[in-house]
XYZ file of C-alpha atoms in Angstrom:
670
model
C 9.903 48.854 1.433
C 9.667 48.916 -2.369
C 6.341 49.871 -3.951
C 6.969 47.316 -6.725
C 7.743 43.599 -6.621
C 9.318 41.581 -9.429
C 7.299 38.415 -10.040
C 9.086 35.706 -12.060
C 6.894 33.370 -14.122
C 7.612 29.775 -15.274
C 8.243 30.847 -18.891
C 11.134 33.047 -17.754
C 9.246 36.338 -18.079
C 8.680 38.769 -15.204
C 5.930 41.091 -14.104
C 6.298 44.221 -12.026
C 3.426 44.255 -9.507
C 2.470 46.829 -6.913
C 2.935 45.986 -3.243
C -0.255 44.374 -1.915
C -1.063 42.676 -5.203
C -1.884 38.961 -5.361
C -1.511 36.007 -7.729
C -5.083 36.704 -8.847
C -3.965 40.160 -9.979
C -1.112 38.620 -11.989
C -3.523 36.150 -13.615
C -5.868 38.995 -14.587
C -2.954 41.053 -15.947
C -1.978 38.137 -18.188
C -5.506 37.624 -19.463
C -9.158 37.064 -18.484
C -9.007 33.407 -19.565
C -6.222 32.635 -17.124
C -7.925 34.651 -14.390
C -10.996 32.469 -14.801
C -9.040 29.203 -14.954
C -6.684 29.904 -12.025
C -7.451 27.907 -8.873
C -4.481 28.682 -6.611
C -0.825 29.605 -6.874
C 2.649 28.509 -5.919
C 4.717 31.389 -4.537
C 8.362 30.333 -4.250
C 7.113 26.748 -4.395
C 4.507 27.070 -1.610
C 0.879 26.373 -2.522
C -1.249 29.375 -1.466
C -4.616 31.020 -2.109
C -4.947 33.229 -5.172
C -5.715 36.137 -2.854
C -2.567 35.815 -0.703
C -0.588 39.090 -1.152
C 3.034 38.998 -2.225
C 5.496 40.078 0.460
C 8.428 40.720 -1.853
C 10.042 39.598 -5.094
C 8.920 36.030 -5.793
C 8.607 33.250 -8.312
C 5.002 32.467 -9.228
C 3.294 29.482 -10.853
C -0.462 29.707 -11.283
C -2.342 26.462 -10.629
C -5.148 25.424 -12.992
C -7.024 22.170 -13.496
C -4.174 21.072 -15.779
C -1.992 20.854 -12.661
C -3.979 17.823 -11.659
C -2.212 16.819 -8.433
C -2.527 20.288 -6.889
C -6.024 20.830 -8.283
C -7.293 17.531 -6.871
C -5.785 18.242 -3.452
C -7.505 21.642 -3.367
C -10.839 20.274 -4.603
C -10.900 17.417 -2.085
C -9.984 19.769 0.744
C -12.864 22.052 -0.250
C -15.315 19.176 -0.648
C -14.555 18.251 2.982
C -15.381 21.776 4.191
C -18.524 21.902 2.046
C -19.546 18.568 3.604
C -19.184 19.987 7.135
C -21.123 23.124 6.185
C -23.909 21.065 4.622
C -24.261 18.797 7.661
C -24.534 21.775 10.007
C -27.060 23.470 7.720
C -29.249 20.357 7.623
C -28.801 19.348 11.259
C -28.329 22.392 13.512
C -26.419 21.519 16.669
C -23.992 19.200 14.858
C -20.448 19.637 16.141
C -17.620 19.539 13.627
C -14.022 18.470 14.191
C -11.652 17.976 11.244
C -11.807 16.720 7.676
C -8.754 16.116 5.513
C -8.400 15.094 1.903
C -7.418 11.498 1.141
C -5.846 9.688 -1.801
C -9.168 9.526 -3.650
C -11.457 11.881 -1.756
C -12.118 13.309 1.663
C -13.846 12.761 4.987
C -15.090 14.823 7.913
C -15.631 13.727 11.528
C -18.790 15.139 13.069
C -20.960 14.583 16.142
C -24.721 14.465 15.610
C -26.886 16.890 17.636
C -27.908 15.824 21.135
C -30.888 13.469 21.089
C -30.238 12.305 17.526
C -28.830 8.975 16.424
C -25.400 9.067 14.753
C -25.540 9.820 11.055
C -26.115 6.839 8.774
C -26.091 5.928 5.106
C -29.725 7.054 4.946
C -28.611 10.646 5.575
C -26.121 10.787 2.709
C -28.490 11.667 -0.201
C -29.803 14.752 1.649
C -26.279 15.820 2.625
C -25.125 15.422 -0.987
C -27.958 17.632 -2.215
C -27.153 20.284 0.396
C -23.507 20.180 -0.709
C -24.530 20.760 -4.322
C -26.576 23.756 -3.210
C -23.529 25.280 -1.494
C -21.405 24.650 -4.588
C -23.973 26.177 -6.945
C -24.216 29.232 -4.679
C -20.581 29.965 -5.626
C -19.764 31.229 -2.143
C -16.407 33.046 -1.880
C -13.814 31.288 0.301
C -12.071 34.038 2.245
C -9.077 33.751 4.587
C -8.705 35.677 7.845
C -6.074 35.546 10.581
C -7.430 35.326 14.131
C -5.895 35.269 17.570
C -5.905 32.089 19.585
C -8.264 33.614 22.163
C -10.680 34.785 19.485
C -10.858 31.219 18.189
C -11.452 29.818 21.677
C -14.213 32.371 22.292
C -15.852 31.682 18.920
C -15.963 27.909 19.359
C -17.029 28.076 22.995
C -19.856 30.503 22.147
C -21.072 28.232 19.332
C -21.008 25.088 21.488
C -18.188 23.560 19.408
C -16.449 21.771 22.281
C -14.058 19.792 20.080
C -12.890 22.848 18.148
C -12.531 24.829 21.391
C -10.402 22.068 22.927
C -8.117 22.074 19.907
C -7.858 25.865 19.837
C -6.753 25.924 23.479
C -3.779 23.738 22.554
C -2.585 25.943 19.693
C 0.653 27.798 20.414
C 0.532 31.439 21.459
C 1.746 33.843 18.797
C 1.289 31.432 15.850
C -0.566 32.815 12.823
C -3.949 31.087 13.007
C -6.160 31.205 9.951
C -9.875 30.667 9.424
C -11.768 30.456 6.153
C -15.205 31.910 5.584
C -17.621 30.266 3.175
C -19.569 33.343 2.119
C -20.392 35.408 5.203
C -22.283 32.797 7.218
C -19.999 29.787 7.880
C -16.366 29.379 8.824
C -13.874 26.753 9.878
C -10.331 27.037 11.131
C -7.896 25.742 8.571
C -4.358 26.311 7.324
C -5.564 26.307 3.723
C -5.099 26.918 0.918
C -8.524 26.835 -0.698
C -10.122 27.468 -4.072
C -11.377 31.016 -4.674
C -15.016 29.963 -4.224
C -17.220 26.912 -3.827
C -18.332 27.365 -7.442
C -14.911 26.192 -8.622
C -15.991 22.698 -7.558
C -17.977 20.560 -9.980
C -21.275 19.622 -8.245
C -21.390 16.409 -10.299
C -17.814 15.348 -9.430
C -18.266 13.976 -5.914
C -20.148 11.234 -4.118
C -20.545 10.426 -0.424
C -19.549 6.795 -0.027
C -20.048 5.568 3.524
C -20.106 6.370 7.221
C -18.045 4.847 10.018
C -17.426 5.351 13.698
C -14.352 7.342 14.738
C -13.031 8.496 18.088
C -12.114 12.094 18.775
C -8.361 12.389 18.231
C -8.185 8.648 17.531
C -8.457 7.696 21.205
C -11.141 5.148 22.129
C -11.402 6.782 25.564
C -12.791 9.909 23.889
C -16.212 10.681 22.438
C -17.319 8.659 19.431
C -17.957 10.626 16.260
C -19.335 9.807 12.822
C -16.843 9.864 9.967
C -18.488 10.632 6.630
C -16.379 9.535 3.658
C -16.643 10.894 0.149
C -14.775 10.673 -3.116
C -14.086 13.895 -4.991
C -12.701 14.720 -8.456
C -12.321 17.593 -10.867
C -15.169 16.547 -13.156
C -17.883 13.926 -13.588
C -15.827 11.935 -16.084
C -13.122 11.387 -13.466
C -15.738 10.457 -10.836
C -17.424 7.945 -13.151
C -14.059 6.373 -13.997
C -13.238 6.067 -10.279
C -16.611 4.489 -9.473
C -16.075 2.031 -12.330
C -12.649 1.171 -10.889
C -14.216 0.612 -7.469
C -16.849 -1.649 -9.003
C -14.150 -3.608 -10.816
C -12.032 -3.756 -7.647
C -15.015 -5.183 -5.732
C -15.352 -7.946 -8.327
C -11.635 -8.673 -7.932
C -11.573 -8.569 -4.106
C -9.159 -11.330 -3.090
C -11.288 -12.185 -0.046
C -14.340 -12.854 -2.225
C -12.379 -14.761 -4.866
C -10.409 -16.632 -2.211
C -13.666 -18.038 -0.850
C -15.112 -18.852 -4.302
C -11.900 -20.585 -5.349
C -11.485 -22.324 -1.943
C -7.979 -20.914 -1.427
C -7.886 -19.724 2.202
C -9.896 -18.324 5.069
C -9.398 -16.125 8.132
C -11.125 -16.327 11.501
C -11.028 -14.618 14.892
C -9.217 -17.486 16.593
C -6.061 -16.358 14.791
C -6.362 -12.622 14.092
C -4.157 -11.639 11.185
C -3.021 -15.155 10.288
C -4.085 -17.104 7.211
C -5.561 -20.603 7.079
C -4.327 -21.828 3.693
C -6.495 -24.483 2.049
C -4.927 -27.103 -0.247
C -5.579 -25.142 -3.446
C -4.322 -21.875 -1.996
C -1.217 -23.534 -0.650
C -0.563 -25.032 -4.091
C -0.305 -21.455 -5.410
C 2.089 -20.656 -2.550
C 4.249 -23.741 -3.185
C 4.403 -23.079 -6.926
C 5.389 -19.454 -6.384
C 7.943 -20.395 -3.724
C 9.503 -23.041 -5.992
C 9.739 -20.496 -8.815
C 11.376 -17.914 -6.514
C 13.798 -20.512 -5.146
C 14.933 -21.407 -8.673
C 15.442 -17.725 -9.510
C 17.479 -17.212 -6.321
C 19.573 -20.313 -6.967
C 20.329 -19.007 -10.436
C 21.316 -15.612 -9.025
C 23.876 -17.037 -6.604
C 21.981 -16.873 -3.301
C 22.414 -19.318 -0.424
C 19.284 -20.171 1.540
C 19.153 -20.253 5.347
C 16.586 -20.801 8.102
C 16.653 -18.821 11.362
C 14.806 -19.019 14.723
C 11.325 -17.642 15.265
C 12.046 -16.454 18.820
C 15.132 -14.586 19.987
C 16.186 -12.988 23.268
C 15.261 -9.333 23.766
C 18.935 -8.539 24.271
C 19.540 -9.320 20.612
C 16.766 -6.923 19.581
C 18.180 -4.275 21.933
C 21.590 -4.599 20.324
C 20.132 -4.347 16.807
C 18.103 -1.262 17.773
C 14.694 -2.779 17.074
C 13.746 -3.010 20.764
C 13.870 0.763 21.100
C 12.567 1.733 17.658
C 10.128 -1.063 16.815
C 9.011 -2.746 20.045
C 5.385 -1.611 19.807
C 5.071 -3.769 16.674
C 6.621 -6.881 18.251
C 5.041 -9.832 20.054
C 7.029 -10.257 23.278
C 7.219 -13.458 25.317
C 8.345 -13.999 28.930
C 11.113 -16.587 29.185
C 9.470 -18.700 31.894
C 6.999 -21.523 32.452
C 3.527 -20.036 33.071
C 1.608 -20.687 36.282
C -0.153 -24.072 35.949
C -1.650 -24.399 39.454
C -5.242 -24.508 38.233
C -7.191 -24.047 35.049
C -9.219 -20.983 36.054
C -6.189 -18.928 37.006
C -7.168 -18.436 40.650
C -3.807 -19.771 41.769
C -2.112 -16.441 41.010
C -0.802 -14.497 38.018
C -0.254 -16.424 34.804
C 3.311 -15.089 34.643
C 5.489 -13.612 37.361
C 6.508 -10.450 35.522
C 10.102 -11.076 36.593
C 11.308 -13.165 33.658
C 13.611 -12.017 30.902
C 11.869 -11.134 27.642
C 12.049 -12.757 24.275
C 10.281 -11.759 21.043
C 8.862 -13.351 17.923
C 10.970 -11.997 15.097
C 9.351 -9.175 13.111
C 12.128 -9.392 10.523
C 15.042 -11.665 9.627
C 17.987 -9.275 9.346
C 19.581 -9.568 12.853
C 19.553 -13.364 12.606
C 21.238 -13.222 9.206
C 24.027 -11.108 10.679
C 24.518 -13.779 13.351
C 24.951 -16.420 10.619
C 27.335 -14.133 8.756
C 29.458 -13.777 11.910
C 30.061 -17.520 12.165
C 33.644 -17.905 11.007
C 36.021 -15.293 9.640
C 35.000 -13.693 6.345
C 37.507 -12.521 3.773
C 37.039 -9.830 1.146
C 37.104 -12.725 -1.328
C 33.907 -14.164 0.285
C 31.902 -11.086 -0.681
C 29.352 -10.549 -1.988
C 27.496 -13.068 0.185
C 23.812 -13.308 -0.806
C 21.825 -14.886 2.045
C 18.126 -15.646 1.431
C 15.323 -16.898 3.654
C 11.633 -17.456 3.156
C 11.301 -16.259 6.735
C 8.081 -16.403 8.744
C 7.722 -13.181 10.763
C 5.172 -11.661 13.151
C 4.216 -8.019 13.612
C 1.658 -6.750 16.098
C -0.638 -4.884 13.722
C -3.789 -3.278 15.149
C -6.937 -5.338 14.520
C -8.502 -2.463 12.593
C -5.541 -2.311 10.208
C -5.807 -5.962 9.134
C -7.131 -6.582 5.631
C -7.632 -10.071 4.244
C -4.272 -11.581 3.333
C -2.963 -8.172 2.225
C -2.169 -6.964 5.748
C -1.644 -9.663 8.339
C 0.210 -10.339 11.572
C 1.962 -13.523 10.496
C 3.638 -13.406 7.102
C 6.481 -14.911 5.117
C 8.968 -12.627 3.385
C 10.976 -13.502 0.303
C 13.797 -11.936 2.233
C 17.515 -11.747 1.563
C 20.535 -9.846 2.806
C 23.569 -9.234 0.657
C 26.843 -8.495 2.424
C 29.099 -6.496 0.101
C 32.214 -4.385 -0.004
C 31.537 -0.731 -0.785
C 33.140 -1.117 -4.218
C 30.685 -3.931 -5.071
C 27.518 -2.031 -4.205
C 26.613 -0.582 -7.612
C 26.989 -3.937 -9.349
C 24.883 -5.710 -6.703
C 22.096 -3.132 -6.976
C 22.164 -3.511 -10.753
C 21.955 -7.299 -10.449
C 19.072 -7.018 -7.998
C 17.159 -4.612 -10.254
C 17.627 -7.002 -13.180
C 16.413 -9.953 -11.099
C 13.381 -8.048 -9.840
C 12.534 -6.920 -13.379
C 12.690 -10.529 -14.583
C 10.458 -11.807 -11.758
C 7.855 -9.059 -12.131
C 7.589 -9.648 -15.882
C 7.304 -13.412 -15.371
C 4.451 -12.790 -12.916
C 2.622 -10.380 -15.222
C 3.701 -6.997 -13.834
C 5.708 -5.274 -16.556
C 4.734 -1.797 -15.314
C 6.400 -0.633 -12.099
C 7.957 2.533 -10.660
C 11.107 3.008 -8.577
C 11.212 5.433 -5.622
C 14.078 6.356 -3.294
C 12.937 6.804 0.333
C 15.324 9.166 2.119
C 16.403 9.612 5.765
C 13.670 9.934 8.408
C 13.846 12.437 11.254
C 14.415 9.684 13.846
C 17.327 7.526 12.699
C 20.570 5.827 13.599
C 23.888 6.732 12.009
C 25.736 9.904 11.079
C 24.741 12.382 8.395
C 27.859 11.358 6.480
C 26.704 7.731 6.502
C 23.256 8.729 5.251
C 24.780 10.968 2.566
C 26.848 8.029 1.316
C 24.003 5.487 1.517
C 21.522 7.697 -0.331
C 24.056 8.669 -2.991
C 25.049 5.018 -3.469
C 21.480 3.926 -4.179
C 20.846 6.953 -6.370
C 24.006 6.300 -8.402
C 23.357 2.559 -8.612
C 19.861 2.979 -10.070
C 21.216 5.589 -12.498
C 23.855 3.066 -13.561
C 21.087 0.585 -14.439
C 19.386 3.206 -16.617
C 16.259 3.128 -14.463
C 16.439 6.520 -12.695
C 14.150 7.911 -15.397
C 10.584 9.104 -15.898
C 9.864 5.851 -17.740
C 10.397 4.022 -14.442
C 8.549 6.654 -12.394
C 11.775 7.651 -10.604
C 11.027 9.811 -7.571
C 12.698 10.687 -4.270
C 10.611 10.544 -1.073
C 12.053 12.693 1.758
C 11.698 11.276 5.274
C 10.315 7.866 4.270
C 13.396 5.686 4.780
C 13.804 3.140 7.594
C 15.462 4.234 10.848
C 18.677 2.466 9.856
C 18.858 2.914 6.075
C 17.450 4.613 2.976
C 15.580 2.296 0.652
C 14.534 1.778 -2.903
C 10.821 1.015 -3.248
C 9.385 -0.790 -6.240
C 5.729 0.099 -6.902
C 4.018 -2.194 -9.393
C 0.815 -1.312 -11.246
C -1.985 -3.861 -11.554
C -4.525 -4.521 -14.291
C -6.920 -1.774 -13.129
C -4.274 0.880 -12.505
C -3.738 0.507 -8.756
C -0.173 0.682 -7.433
C 1.322 -1.639 -4.816
C 4.674 -1.175 -3.101
C 6.243 -4.635 -3.003
C 9.965 -4.839 -3.660
C 12.508 -3.000 -1.489
C 16.265 -2.565 -1.345
C 18.010 -0.852 1.581
C 21.676 0.120 1.940
C 22.574 -0.386 5.600
C 25.836 0.397 7.371
C 24.239 0.688 10.832
C 23.341 -2.943 11.582
C 26.769 -4.365 10.658
C 28.251 -1.836 13.103
C 25.769 -2.511 15.904
C 26.087 -6.299 15.557
C 29.829 -6.281 14.863
C 29.878 -7.837 11.384
C 33.243 -7.599 9.638
C 35.518 -9.067 7.003
C 39.262 -9.147 6.519
C 40.232 -6.850 3.687
C 42.976 -7.207 1.130
C 45.096 -5.059 3.475
C 44.735 -7.629 6.297
C 42.606 -5.262 8.405
C 39.017 -5.661 9.638
C 36.368 -3.776 7.676
C 32.600 -3.444 7.952
C 30.537 -4.849 5.097
C 27.609 -2.952 3.680
C 24.378 -4.886 4.261
C 21.739 -4.759 1.544
C 18.247 -5.681 2.782
C 16.099 -6.711 -0.158
C 12.806 -8.344 -1.098
C 11.073 -8.758 -4.441
C 7.569 -9.998 -3.608
C 7.597 -8.404 -0.155
C 5.514 -11.091 1.499
C 3.969 -14.193 -0.029
C 0.568 -13.481 1.538
C 0.246 -9.951 0.205
C 1.711 -10.734 -3.199
C -0.639 -13.666 -3.728
C -3.527 -11.369 -2.775
C -2.297 -8.788 -5.293
C -2.030 -11.459 -8.003
C -5.539 -12.750 -7.296
C -6.913 -9.215 -7.766
C -4.652 -8.385 -10.723
C -5.805 -11.486 -12.613
C -9.360 -11.382 -11.202
C -8.720 -14.947 -10.064
C -7.796 -16.104 -13.595
C -4.218 -16.950 -12.701
C -1.716 -17.967 -15.380
C -2.003 -21.701 -16.002
C 1.378 -22.447 -14.404
C 0.204 -20.838 -11.125
C -3.398 -22.077 -11.140
C -4.047 -24.660 -8.394
C -6.258 -26.676 -10.753
C -5.032 -26.296 -14.323
C -7.684 -28.382 -16.031
C -10.890 -30.288 -15.349
C -12.094 -33.216 -17.436
C -15.903 -33.048 -17.489
C -18.275 -35.627 -18.935
C -21.416 -34.905 -20.922
C -22.869 -38.391 -20.378
C -21.998 -41.195 -17.993
C -21.018 -43.404 -20.957
C -17.867 -41.267 -21.202
C -16.757 -41.849 -17.578
C -14.184 -44.445 -18.579
C -12.683 -42.214 -21.271
C -12.631 -39.282 -18.802
C -10.549 -41.426 -16.433
C -8.092 -42.204 -19.268
C -7.813 -38.507 -20.220
C -7.279 -37.546 -16.577
C -4.554 -40.171 -16.128
C -2.685 -38.984 -19.226
C -2.856 -35.352 -18.052
C -1.519 -36.344 -14.622
C 1.307 -38.246 -16.318
C 2.116 -35.070 -18.287
C 2.435 -33.118 -15.034
C -0.868 -31.255 -15.285
C -2.815 -30.457 -12.074
C -6.154 -31.930 -13.154
C -9.461 -33.020 -11.670
C -12.300 -34.992 -13.237
C -15.974 -34.104 -12.962
C -18.247 -37.078 -13.661
C -21.152 -35.772 -11.575
C -24.644 -36.475 -12.837
C -25.163 -32.827 -13.782
C -25.811 -31.047 -17.082
C -22.664 -29.879 -18.852
C -23.773 -26.205 -18.722
C -23.917 -26.456 -14.930
C -20.406 -27.915 -14.837
C -19.094 -25.154 -17.119
C -20.551 -22.433 -14.880
C -19.279 -24.113 -11.717
C -15.678 -24.446 -12.909
C -15.733 -20.968 -14.460
C -16.642 -19.552 -11.044
C -13.689 -21.459 -9.579
C -11.485 -19.899 -12.291
C -10.235 -23.204 -13.751
C -8.219 -22.234 -16.857
C -9.209 -25.181 -19.083
C -12.217 -27.473 -19.218
C -11.864 -30.634 -21.327
C -15.379 -31.790 -22.209
C -15.805 -35.423 -23.279
C -18.802 -37.387 -24.511
C -19.448 -40.524 -26.586
C -18.095 -38.963 -29.796
C -14.883 -37.733 -28.120
C -14.393 -41.182 -26.586
C -14.790 -42.849 -29.971
C -12.482 -40.387 -31.786
C -9.843 -39.869 -29.062
C -10.519 -36.122 -28.926
C -11.583 -33.527 -26.367
C -13.642 -30.344 -26.634
C -11.353 -27.735 -25.031
C -13.062 -24.782 -23.341
C -10.643 -22.066 -22.198
C -11.742 -19.673 -19.439
C -12.846 -16.386 -21.006
C -13.017 -17.724 -24.572
C -16.318 -17.673 -26.439
C -15.967 -20.959 -28.290
C -14.617 -24.415 -27.613
C -12.091 -26.205 -29.808
C -12.302 -29.902 -30.623
C -8.821 -31.419 -30.969
C -6.982 -34.716 -30.554
C -6.143 -35.513 -26.943
C -2.405 -35.562 -27.674
C -2.611 -32.020 -29.061
C -4.550 -30.791 -26.022
C -1.980 -32.335 -23.666
C 0.870 -30.591 -25.517
C -0.947 -27.257 -25.336
C -1.677 -27.569 -21.603
C 1.794 -28.822 -20.826
C 3.344 -25.752 -22.477
C 1.090 -23.380 -20.546
C 1.640 -25.239 -17.271
C 5.418 -24.909 -17.494
C 6.768 -22.091 -15.263
C 8.317 -19.255 -17.303
C 11.845 -19.907 -16.014
C 11.690 -23.520 -17.240
C 10.381 -22.870 -20.749
């Protein structure tokens, strides 16, 4: 073995380092400033501790706080371990399990000592202070490799039953690492970690909440307490995150939905939305807009059954790959002998099975197969605002953002292979137009690649992935400006997919639009066309959506606009409010003229002060309030108050109607 290793650095230079040296040694050799700033390293692309020795010639990139993604991952991982150490220091006898980092922080699952109530929000301030003490102590974080049996013995001796159970299941012969925090606390972990707890900023984290959690996610197991925190690189980042959370709470679509009387949810229909008249007006307006855009883009609209035989889902592949997410139905009349069920089982268990459709694609293939298709018939763009059902876990449901019953703005485009690039370009252009019309000019495009479990040959996947990659490049959107990124393993079981992630007003991203290139389903369901050569060929099937689902997209829009929807989408576009009862007659005339102009308007002639009416309609997010009194009635004017504006404008009624009519016109009709 050589006594020297050649270490290649990102700037193209190299360093000759002695065997046994580490990235920390390289950082020190370059300069004391870098040695102090270094947090971890990437050796041949793998993120490792600064103290991990080189094993041969390698490429090296030192990680500092400027490498924000890596630095945040490391910091959040360490905050989780510091949390576990603090809890055990404060409450001896606490058992620890595991604690990963999350998208904005970390959590750790723990079990309170015997005889103590589970941890609560009241415990968090003391735990936070103990964590800060551990951070200020600047305890070194040191890696060791242990044997499986040594781990089992350690956890058993310490009364850590959960850790001991996990250690017993680890494979023999695998390199098992633990990390010491100083010389008095350790946890088993793959790492990597920061060099010491002092690399964390004690002012850059906050414990947020506690929740119940089951050991290993199984409700049959012991219940633990999950302590959640948010962690950042510095206090400025933490403060910005807490401000975003505060703003997000103000924008919560569930809160605004109630204030604006748009919808509600209740336990009698878990995961399904009860749309109120005003909420459904938003839906209808959005649906009408989307239908006009699809008509203009050459789509034909269809409607397919809600329930189909299980055999169809078996043939498509969904029964084997997706059945746990489907609502299945026995194809028989249930037992009706008596109301209390004592006459026997409700169903026999012998009937054939049917299922509520979780997606529309197999049914669209069945429509496509009606009649012989020629190469001249393609592309065929088949759209459906299809109501679907998916059996989501109760705990995963979230307002109208994640539901069990939803309506997709779904479409399937059947194309010849030579038409694919042009169809993807046309779809990207259509999606771009819709997103900008709806107020989302900022979005990113990702390519989700083949998952481990999939249908189809490697050659098919190679072609499908390359086709999407080339098609987006042909549109000029496979660039950093559009956030282009490839996501290994995240495609569907039958096709790779493009994902369109839009960014809302407070910087959150939402994956909405999708486009998938599928050659599997046409094969499985025997879709074909007659080519120019007179032979049968398989079409390529493009699965695509722009909004994703109406429910979720409306929820996103409510939060993006904080309820202040564009006038053309607002369920009530204007309210005519009187100052005095003498103006009631004029208010009725103004309301009638607004209705005649196509404005969604209400009148408010309640015997209330005008300031009360202004506050009330502002809370309901009405875009325009037209205030009328005796003077306005005499002069034929209105005092126009626009939501969010500081001052009202007095103008002739005809001018106000023209202004509102322009704003109330959907963008595709202007």
